[in-house]
């Protein structure tokens, strides 16, 4: 029986994304499934079209793929040059992606259905790789723009990354939402780097407000709960008429696993008692399902914690610019007094003798290493320069 792997599938039938024959850049009109969102107003259309327009030679072993695994400070001079060349080649794709930055509405042509194969495809697994590639391309664009002192391009790239992340987080599939969460974490890393990149405009209050506006405000807790409800899997035959006692039992086990996972949405992974129990204690079927569901919940919490970290850094920077220094009292910034939703601990905060300050998540890297790939298991402290 396929159980654990079921949660890593994704049902979809994507509309082909191509360019019109004329000189104007446009996405292919959407299918009837998203007719309620006109093509020109659908951020998902532009994001997918831009992702599909990316030159594949810049990925796998290409410059953009390599650069996305490193912070900008870790880029070698040779890698910087390669990334610049790649960005130049990808201008058509970037223009299409940027179109999505200011569009509020989005809908992908993803089809979801109930049953054991509820997140498995009717015909084939949709290719969401173009969206991941798009996020990595925008990550490189934001970093290079910040290094070059190009404020407008850096902010545009960040805003587009944020829109890409939220468009996926709003989808009803657990896996789709997880891809969105991964994209948001990349965006937040780039936003933190841009905030402290050392360019003169980072001390401008207008820049700080514009940067704050690029951050997602999506309610990830509610979205995780909705995705868990939507993916409450059943044995296919049971979706309509239970064919046996075994089918009924399997359905009840899946439903029980989802109920347990929903209870963990508001329970911090690093401190809440509910996370102490082992999925194996829930039995074979529910336990296998719960392994993946718990990981999904924890990753959503990690993204929320990283978002809180960047929001806190922006709030501190805003105060420092306005008042000439970082506050000694944590109460001056509400985000500093609230435990983050992943570790369950308040953020670490320190004002240094030279006037700079550092803010960080407490024990986040240790916990992240348990639930994500090694390359994504770090949220570095944010060191804010003296005003």
Coordinates of C-alpha atoms in Angstrom, one line a residue:
X1 CA 0.0 0.0 0.0
X2 CA 1.3 3.4 -0.9
X3 CA 1.0 5.6 2.3
X4 CA 3.9 7.8 3.1
X5 CA 4.6 8.7 -0.5
X6 CA 1.1 9.7 -1.2
X7 CA 1.6 13.0 0.5
X8 CA 4.5 13.8 -1.8
X9 CA 2.4 13.7 -4.9
X10 CA 0.5 16.6 -6.4
X11 CA -2.5 16.5 -8.7
X12 CA -2.6 18.9 -11.6
X13 CA -3.3 19.5 -15.2
X14 CA -1.3 22.6 -16.1
X15 CA -2.2 24.8 -19.0
X16 CA 0.7 25.0 -21.4
X17 CA 2.7 28.2 -21.0
X18 CA 4.1 29.8 -24.2
X19 CA 4.7 33.1 -25.8
X20 CA 2.5 34.7 -28.3
X21 CA 4.0 35.2 -31.8
X22 CA 4.0 38.9 -31.5
X23 CA 6.6 41.0 -29.8
X24 CA 4.6 41.7 -26.7
X25 CA 5.3 39.3 -23.8
X26 CA 2.1 37.6 -22.8
X27 CA 1.2 34.3 -21.2
X28 CA -0.9 31.8 -23.0
X29 CA -4.6 32.2 -22.1
X30 CA -5.7 30.0 -19.2
X31 CA -8.1 27.1 -19.5
X32 CA -11.7 27.2 -18.4
X33 CA -10.8 26.0 -14.9
X34 CA -9.6 29.5 -14.0
X35 CA -11.9 31.6 -16.2
X36 CA -12.9 33.6 -13.2
X37 CA -9.4 35.1 -13.1
X38 CA -8.7 36.9 -16.4
X39 CA -5.3 36.0 -17.8
X40 CA -3.8 39.5 -17.6
X41 CA -4.9 39.7 -13.9
X42 CA -3.7 36.2 -12.9
X43 CA -0.3 36.2 -11.2
X44 CA -0.1 32.4 -11.5
X45 CA -0.2 32.7 -15.3
X46 CA 2.8 35.1 -15.4
X47 CA 4.8 33.2 -12.9
X48 CA 4.4 29.9 -14.6
X49 CA 5.0 31.4 -18.0
X50 CA 8.1 33.2 -16.8
X51 CA 9.4 30.0 -15.1
X52 CA 8.9 28.0 -18.4
X53 CA 10.8 30.7 -20.3
X54 CA 14.0 30.3 -18.3
X55 CA 17.0 29.0 -20.2
X56 CA 17.6 25.5 -18.6
X57 CA 21.4 25.8 -19.1
X58 CA 21.6 28.0 -16.0
X59 CA 20.3 25.2 -13.8
X60 CA 21.5 21.9 -12.4
X61 CA 25.2 22.6 -12.6
X62 CA 24.6 26.2 -13.9
X63 CA 25.4 29.4 -12.1
X64 CA 21.9 30.2 -10.8
X65 CA 21.4 26.7 -9.3
X66 CA 24.8 26.8 -7.6
X67 CA 24.3 30.4 -6.3
X68 CA 21.0 29.6 -4.7
X69 CA 22.7 27.2 -2.3
X70 CA 25.1 29.9 -1.0
X71 CA 24.7 33.3 0.7
X72 CA 25.9 36.2 -1.5
X73 CA 29.0 36.6 0.7
X74 CA 30.0 33.0 -0.2
X75 CA 29.9 33.6 -3.9
X76 CA 33.3 33.6 -5.6
X77 CA 34.2 36.3 -8.1
X78 CA 33.9 33.7 -10.8
X79 CA 30.4 32.8 -9.6
X80 CA 29.3 36.4 -9.5
X81 CA 30.4 36.9 -13.1
X82 CA 28.6 33.8 -14.2
X83 CA 25.4 34.8 -12.4
X84 CA 25.5 38.2 -14.0
X85 CA 25.8 36.6 -17.4
X86 CA 22.9 34.3 -16.6
X87 CA 20.7 37.1 -15.5
X88 CA 21.4 38.9 -18.7
X89 CA 20.3 35.8 -20.7
X90 CA 17.1 35.5 -18.6
X91 CA 15.7 39.0 -19.1
X92 CA 12.7 37.8 -21.0
X93 CA 11.8 35.4 -18.2
X94 CA 12.4 38.0 -15.6
X95 CA 10.1 40.5 -17.3
X96 CA 7.3 38.0 -17.3
X97 CA 7.9 37.1 -13.7
X98 CA 7.9 40.8 -12.6
X99 CA 4.4 41.2 -14.2
X100 CA 3.1 39.1 -11.3
X101 CA 4.5 41.4 -8.5
X102 CA 1.5 43.7 -8.4
X103 CA -1.3 41.3 -9.2
X104 CA -3.4 40.3 -6.2
X105 CA -5.3 37.4 -7.8
X106 CA -3.8 34.0 -8.7
X107 CA -5.0 30.5 -9.6
X108 CA -3.0 27.6 -11.0
X109 CA -4.8 24.9 -13.0
X110 CA -4.2 22.4 -10.3
X111 CA -6.9 19.7 -9.9
X112 CA -7.5 18.0 -6.5
X113 CA -9.6 15.0 -5.7
X114 CA -10.3 12.9 -2.6
X115 CA -9.3 9.3 -2.1
X116 CA -6.0 7.5 -1.4
X117 CA -4.6 9.1 -4.5
X118 CA -6.1 12.5 -3.6
X119 CA -2.8 14.3 -4.3
X120 CA -1.7 12.0 -7.1
X121 CA -2.3 12.9 -10.7
X122 CA -5.1 11.9 -13.0
X123 CA -2.5 11.5 -15.8
X124 CA 0.9 12.8 -14.7
X125 CA 2.5 14.8 -11.9
X126 CA 2.5 18.5 -12.9
X127 CA 5.8 20.1 -13.5
X128 CA 6.1 22.7 -10.7
X129 CA 9.9 22.9 -11.3
X130 CA 9.6 26.0 -13.4
X131 CA 8.3 27.9 -10.3
X132 CA 11.2 26.7 -8.2
X133 CA 13.6 27.8 -10.9
X134 CA 11.8 31.1 -11.1
X135 CA 12.3 31.7 -7.4
X136 CA 16.0 30.9 -7.6
X137 CA 16.4 33.2 -10.5
X138 CA 14.7 36.0 -8.6
X139 CA 16.8 35.3 -5.6
X140 CA 20.0 35.8 -7.7
X141 CA 18.5 39.0 -9.2
X142 CA 17.8 40.4 -5.8
X143 CA 21.2 39.7 -4.4
X144 CA 23.1 41.1 -7.4
X145 CA 20.9 44.2 -7.5
X146 CA 21.6 44.8 -3.8
X147 CA 25.3 44.4 -4.4
X148 CA 25.2 46.8 -7.3
X149 CA 23.2 49.4 -5.4
X150 CA 20.2 49.0 -7.6
X151 CA 17.4 49.6 -5.0
X152 CA 14.5 49.4 -7.4
X153 CA 15.5 46.1 -9.0
X154 CA 16.2 44.5 -5.6
X155 CA 12.8 45.5 -4.3
X156 CA 11.0 44.3 -7.4
X157 CA 12.7 40.9 -7.3
X158 CA 11.8 40.5 -3.6
X159 CA 8.2 41.6 -4.3
X160 CA 8.0 39.0 -7.1
X161 CA 9.4 36.3 -4.9
X162 CA 6.9 37.1 -2.2
X163 CA 4.0 36.9 -4.7
X164 CA 5.3 33.6 -6.1
X165 CA 5.4 32.2 -2.5
X166 CA 1.9 33.4 -1.6
X167 CA 0.4 32.1 -4.8
X168 CA 1.5 28.6 -3.9
X169 CA 0.7 28.9 -0.2
X170 CA -2.9 29.7 -1.1
X171 CA -3.3 26.4 -3.0
X172 CA -5.3 23.6 -1.3
X173 CA -2.6 20.9 -1.5
X174 CA -0.1 20.2 1.3
X175 CA 2.7 19.7 -1.1
X176 CA 1.9 22.9 -3.1
X177 CA 1.8 24.9 0.1
X178 CA 5.2 23.4 1.1
X179 CA 6.7 24.5 -2.2
X180 CA 5.4 28.0 -1.4
X181 CA 6.9 27.9 2.1
X182 CA 10.3 26.9 0.6
X183 CA 10.0 29.9 -1.8
X184 CA 9.1 32.2 1.0
X185 CA 12.1 31.1 3.1
X186 CA 14.4 32.0 0.1
X187 CA 12.7 35.4 -0.2
X188 CA 13.1 36.1 3.5
X189 CA 16.8 35.2 3.4
X190 CA 17.3 37.7 0.5
X191 CA 15.2 40.3 2.3
X192 CA 17.4 40.1 5.4
X193 CA 20.6 40.3 3.2
X194 CA 19.2 43.4 1.4
X195 CA 18.3 45.1 4.7
X196 CA 22.0 45.0 5.8
X197 CA 23.7 45.1 2.4
X198 CA 25.5 48.4 3.3
X199 CA 24.1 50.5 0.5
X200 CA 23.4 54.2 1.4
X201 CA 19.7 53.8 0.7
X202 CA 19.3 51.1 3.4
X203 CA 19.3 54.1 5.9
X204 CA 16.4 55.7 4.0
X205 CA 13.0 55.2 5.9
X206 CA 11.3 55.0 2.6
X207 CA 13.4 51.9 1.6
X208 CA 12.7 50.3 5.0
X209 CA 8.9 50.7 4.4
X210 CA 9.1 49.4 0.9
X211 CA 11.1 46.4 2.0
X212 CA 8.5 45.7 4.7
X213 CA 5.8 45.8 2.1
X214 CA 7.4 42.9 0.1
X215 CA 7.0 40.4 3.0
X216 CA 4.1 38.0 2.9
X217 CA 1.2 38.6 5.2
X218 CA -0.5 35.2 4.4
X219 CA -1.9 33.4 7.4
X220 CA 0.1 30.2 7.1
X221 CA -1.5 28.7 10.1
X222 CA -5.0 28.9 8.5
X223 CA -3.6 27.8 5.2
X224 CA -1.9 24.7 6.8
X225 CA -5.2 23.8 8.5
X226 CA -7.1 24.2 5.2
X227 CA -4.5 22.1 3.3
X228 CA -4.7 19.3 5.9
X229 CA -8.5 19.4 5.7
X230 CA -8.4 19.2 1.9
X231 CA -5.9 16.4 1.8
X232 CA -7.8 14.2 4.4
X233 CA -7.1 11.1 2.4
X234 CA -9.3 8.0 2.0
X235 CA -9.0 4.7 0.3
X236 CA -10.5 5.3 -3.2
X237 CA -13.4 2.9 -2.9
X238 CA -14.3 4.4 0.5
X239 CA -14.7 7.9 -1.0
X240 CA -18.2 6.8 -2.1
X241 CA -19.1 3.4 -0.8
X242 CA -17.0 1.5 1.8
X243 CA -16.4 -1.9 0.3
X244 CA -15.1 -3.6 3.5
X245 CA -14.3 -3.3 7.1
X246 CA -10.7 -2.9 6.2
X247 CA -11.5 0.1 4.0
X248 CA -13.4 1.7 6.9
X249 CA -10.5 1.1 9.2
X250 CA -8.0 2.6 6.7
X251 CA -10.2 5.6 6.3
X252 CA -10.5 6.1 10.0
X253 CA -6.7 5.8 10.4
X254 CA -6.0 8.5 7.8
X255 CA -8.6 10.8 9.4
X256 CA -7.1 10.3 12.8
X257 CA -3.6 11.2 11.5
X258 CA -4.9 14.4 9.9
X259 CA -6.7 15.3 13.2
X260 CA -3.5 14.8 15.2
X261 CA -1.6 17.0 12.7
X262 CA -4.2 19.7 12.8
X263 CA -3.8 19.9 16.6
X264 CA -0.1 20.6 16.1
X265 CA -0.5 23.6 13.8
X266 CA -0.5 26.0 16.8
X267 CA 1.9 24.0 18.9
X268 CA 5.5 25.1 18.5
X269 CA 7.7 22.3 17.2
X270 CA 10.5 23.1 19.6
X271 CA 8.6 23.2 22.8
X272 CA 5.0 21.9 22.7
X273 CA 4.3 18.5 24.4
X274 CA 2.3 17.2 21.4
X275 CA 5.5 16.8 19.4
X276 CA 7.1 14.5 22.0
X277 CA 5.2 11.4 20.9
X278 CA 6.5 9.2 18.2
X279 CA 4.3 8.6 15.0
X280 CA 5.1 4.9 15.4
X281 CA 2.9 4.9 18.6
X282 CA -0.1 5.7 16.4
X283 CA 0.1 2.4 14.4
X284 CA 1.3 1.5 11.0
X285 CA -1.1 3.4 8.7
X286 CA -1.7 6.5 10.8
X287 CA 2.0 6.6 11.8
X288 CA 3.3 6.6 8.3
X289 CA 0.8 9.3 7.3
X290 CA 1.7 11.3 10.4
X291 CA 5.4 11.4 9.6
X292 CA 4.9 13.5 6.5
X293 CA 2.0 15.5 8.0
X294 CA 4.1 16.5 11.0
X295 CA 7.0 17.5 8.8
X296 CA 4.6 19.7 6.8
X297 CA 3.3 21.5 9.9
X298 CA 6.8 22.0 11.3
X299 CA 8.0 23.6 8.0
X300 CA 5.1 26.0 8.0
X301 CA 6.0 27.0 11.5
X302 CA 9.7 27.5 10.5
X303 CA 8.7 29.8 7.7
X304 CA 6.5 31.8 10.2
X305 CA 9.4 32.1 12.6
X306 CA 11.8 33.3 9.9
X307 CA 9.2 35.8 8.8
X308 CA 9.0 37.0 12.4
X309 CA 12.8 37.4 12.5
X310 CA 12.9 39.5 9.4
X311 CA 9.9 41.6 10.5
X312 CA 11.7 42.2 13.8
X313 CA 14.9 43.3 12.1
X314 CA 13.0 45.7 9.9
X315 CA 11.2 47.1 13.0
X316 CA 14.5 47.5 14.8
X317 CA 16.0 49.2 11.8
X318 CA 13.0 51.6 11.5
X319 CA 13.5 52.6 15.2
X320 CA 17.2 53.0 14.9
X321 CA 16.9 55.3 11.8
X322 CA 14.2 57.4 13.6
X323 CA 15.7 57.6 17.1
X324 CA 19.4 57.2 16.4
X325 CA 19.9 53.9 18.1
X326 CA 18.5 50.5 18.8
X327 CA 16.3 50.1 21.8
X328 CA 17.7 48.6 25.0
X329 CA 14.2 47.6 26.0
X330 CA 12.8 44.6 24.2
X331 CA 9.3 45.8 24.8
X332 CA 9.9 48.6 22.2
X333 CA 9.4 46.0 19.5
X334 CA 6.5 43.6 20.1
X335 CA 8.0 40.9 17.9
X336 CA 10.9 40.7 20.4
X337 CA 8.5 39.8 23.3
X338 CA 6.6 37.1 21.5
X339 CA 7.8 33.5 21.2
X340 CA 8.3 32.4 17.7
X341 CA 5.9 29.8 16.4
X342 CA 8.6 27.2 15.6
X343 CA 10.9 27.1 18.6
X344 CA 8.5 28.5 21.1
X345 CA 11.2 30.8 22.4
X346 CA 11.6 34.6 22.2
X347 CA 14.1 35.9 19.7
X348 CA 17.6 36.5 20.8
X349 CA 18.5 40.2 20.8
X350 CA 21.7 42.0 21.6
X351 CA 22.8 45.7 21.3
X352 CA 26.5 46.0 20.9
X353 CA 29.0 48.6 22.2
X354 CA 29.6 49.9 18.6
X355 CA 25.9 50.7 18.2
X356 CA 25.1 47.7 16.0
X357 CA 22.6 45.0 17.0
X358 CA 22.0 41.4 16.3
X359 CA 18.7 39.5 16.3
X360 CA 18.3 35.7 15.9
X361 CA 16.1 32.7 16.3
X362 CA 16.9 30.6 19.4
X363 CA 17.9 27.0 18.5
X364 CA 16.2 27.2 15.1
X365 CA 19.1 25.6 13.1
X366 CA 19.2 22.6 15.4
X367 CA 15.5 22.0 15.0
X368 CA 15.5 22.7 11.2
X369 CA 18.1 20.0 10.7
X370 CA 15.5 17.5 11.8
X371 CA 12.9 18.4 9.2
X372 CA 14.5 19.9 6.1
X373 CA 17.4 19.2 3.7
X374 CA 20.9 20.2 5.0
X375 CA 21.1 23.1 2.6
X376 CA 18.0 24.7 4.0
X377 CA 18.7 24.0 7.6
X378 CA 20.0 27.4 8.6
X379 CA 18.6 30.8 9.4
X380 CA 21.6 33.0 10.2
X381 CA 21.4 35.8 12.7
X382 CA 20.7 39.3 11.3
X383 CA 23.4 41.8 12.2
X384 CA 22.1 45.4 11.9
X385 CA 24.6 48.2 11.4
X386 CA 24.9 51.1 13.7
X387 CA 22.6 54.0 12.5

